[in-house]
């Protein structure tokens, strides 16, 4: 439930939202997403959190990060850390939970409604803390993927759960085929 006069802030866990939309078979059109939430209330900020591989000459996420940065999103990035696990596999780690949580707590006194785009159960204490400040919290994720992308404890804590698949017609576009047609 949204009220037209309430002040909103969006907090987008980039990796989590990307995984959820991919599991549902569509890409997010971020211009449409921002427009949709501007329609639902007074959008003060739209934060997008992602880790970037700095040592790669070309990062596939770089064009999105640049576009978002120029189109009304507050970009919060940090270098991803690369390491080799005990099995010799190359792994990339770039958790943005702390950055998102600090920003959300700082914004809480200035907003009426927080919209969190993540299903990560680690955010349950953040949601509870934001609610204690009198801010309503909606969580956007999905239970329709296999397995569901939202932690049950986060869904229960939120004031409102928004099924990502139900936003598909409003903020989605078909996934791009990465291969050129022959």
XYZ file of C-alpha atoms in Angstrom:
182
model
C 0.000 0.000 0.000
C 1.399 3.346 -1.078
C 0.155 6.868 -0.376
C 0.713 9.614 -2.961
C 1.965 12.143 -0.399
C 4.453 9.869 1.365
C 8.199 10.321 0.930
C 9.816 7.199 -0.564
C 13.337 5.911 -0.905
C 14.333 2.861 -2.930
C 17.202 0.630 -1.843
C 18.203 -1.781 -4.598
C 20.508 -4.711 -3.852
C 21.714 -4.937 -7.459
C 22.988 -8.524 -7.435
C 19.908 -9.792 -5.608
C 17.409 -8.021 -7.887
C 19.313 -9.184 -10.976
C 19.198 -12.817 -9.783
C 15.480 -12.602 -8.953
C 14.515 -11.078 -12.313
C 16.658 -13.625 -14.181
C 14.975 -16.461 -12.252
C 11.628 -15.061 -13.432
C 12.834 -14.693 -17.039
C 12.879 -10.921 -17.549
C 15.183 -7.910 -17.313
C 14.473 -4.788 -15.292
C 13.948 -1.524 -17.162
C 15.284 0.885 -14.533
C 13.753 3.941 -16.162
C 10.320 2.307 -15.864
C 11.077 1.196 -12.300
C 11.944 4.741 -11.228
C 8.876 6.139 -13.023
C 6.597 3.571 -11.346
C 7.732 4.533 -7.843
C 7.589 8.255 -8.639
C 3.940 7.582 -9.473
C 3.379 5.781 -6.161
C 4.720 8.562 -3.933
C 7.276 11.352 -3.597
C 10.495 9.586 -4.547
C 13.359 11.278 -2.688
C 16.161 8.826 -3.542
C 16.754 5.644 -5.499
C 19.934 3.913 -4.334
C 21.555 1.091 -6.330
C 24.246 -1.066 -4.697
C 26.723 -3.225 -6.569
C 30.291 -4.448 -6.391
C 32.484 -3.965 -9.457
C 35.419 -6.009 -10.717
C 37.961 -3.225 -11.043
C 40.779 -5.278 -12.534
C 38.801 -6.398 -15.595
C 39.313 -4.204 -18.651
C 35.595 -4.421 -19.392
C 32.946 -5.059 -16.782
C 29.581 -6.167 -18.214
C 27.803 -4.157 -15.516
C 29.707 -0.897 -16.236
C 27.245 0.420 -18.908
C 24.320 -0.129 -16.497
C 26.179 1.570 -13.638
C 27.000 4.564 -15.834
C 23.424 4.803 -17.168
C 21.912 4.628 -13.675
C 24.368 7.248 -12.436
C 23.220 9.696 -15.141
C 19.511 8.893 -14.765
C 18.561 9.702 -11.203
C 20.002 6.787 -9.230
C 22.472 7.196 -6.388
C 25.157 4.648 -7.203
C 26.952 2.944 -4.337
C 29.777 0.735 -5.548
C 32.919 -0.830 -4.215
C 35.561 -3.070 -5.713
C 34.690 -6.759 -5.639
C 37.304 -9.005 -4.081
C 38.602 -11.929 -6.115
C 39.984 -15.016 -4.440
C 40.593 -18.702 -5.064
C 38.669 -21.094 -2.823
C 40.034 -24.321 -1.302
C 38.997 -26.249 -4.426
C 41.006 -23.918 -6.660
C 37.922 -22.181 -8.096
C 37.987 -18.439 -8.829
C 35.391 -16.667 -6.685
C 34.214 -13.082 -6.526
C 32.868 -11.511 -3.349
C 31.251 -8.109 -3.130
C 28.679 -7.888 -0.367
C 26.992 -4.465 -0.112
C 24.747 -5.172 2.912
C 26.539 -2.812 5.311
C 26.562 0.100 2.856
C 22.851 -0.344 2.144
C 22.043 -0.637 5.859
C 23.976 2.488 6.858
C 22.362 4.539 4.087
C 18.884 3.267 5.018
C 19.352 4.153 8.699
C 20.596 7.642 7.722
C 17.611 8.184 5.385
C 14.974 6.858 7.811
C 14.311 10.222 9.560
C 13.588 11.818 6.158
C 11.218 9.238 4.633
C 7.826 7.668 5.308
C 8.294 4.494 3.294
C 11.364 2.427 2.400
C 11.248 0.046 -0.563
C 13.908 -2.657 -0.343
C 14.647 -4.637 -3.496
C 16.214 -7.744 -1.986
C 15.224 -11.076 -0.549
C 18.301 -11.423 1.656
C 17.339 -12.503 5.175
C 20.340 -10.608 6.560
C 18.257 -7.440 6.087
C 15.608 -8.496 8.660
C 17.272 -6.583 11.557
C 17.617 -3.513 9.302
C 13.916 -3.635 8.415
C 13.004 -3.958 12.108
C 15.252 -0.983 12.969
C 13.741 1.170 10.225
C 10.218 0.241 11.379
C 11.082 1.264 14.956
C 11.747 4.742 13.537
C 8.180 4.904 12.244
C 8.979 4.104 8.616
C 6.922 1.574 6.677
C 8.946 -0.998 4.742
C 7.993 -2.786 1.542
C 10.189 -5.612 0.269
C 10.322 -6.486 -3.431
C 11.445 -10.018 -4.312
C 9.882 -13.276 -5.422
C 8.418 -16.454 -4.004
C 7.614 -17.728 -7.504
C 11.114 -18.860 -8.411
C 12.536 -22.256 -7.505
C 13.778 -21.923 -4.836
C 12.044 -18.713 -3.648
C 14.422 -15.732 -3.661
C 13.093 -14.158 -0.456
C 13.956 -15.325 3.037
C 10.840 -16.124 5.022
C 11.984 -14.045 8.026
C 12.428 -10.950 5.836
C 9.012 -11.385 4.258
C 7.379 -11.726 7.686
C 9.165 -8.630 9.040
C 8.195 -6.339 6.154
C 5.008 -4.278 6.317
C 4.329 -5.189 2.712
C 5.689 -7.820 0.325
C 5.648 -7.001 -3.385
C 5.964 -9.982 -5.705
C 8.506 -9.027 -8.383
C 6.705 -11.091 -11.021
C 3.598 -8.913 -10.538
C 5.683 -5.866 -11.521
C 6.914 -7.563 -14.711
C 4.424 -5.806 -17.010
C 5.219 -2.422 -15.410
C 9.031 -2.484 -15.006
C 10.170 -5.425 -17.116
C 11.392 -6.038 -20.607
C 12.225 -9.339 -22.314
C 15.773 -10.523 -21.613
C 18.282 -9.639 -24.269
C 19.719 -12.520 -26.243
C 23.482 -12.221 -25.684
C 24.200 -13.893 -29.065
C 23.770 -11.973 -32.306
C 21.300 -13.502 -34.763
C 22.837 -15.472 -37.643
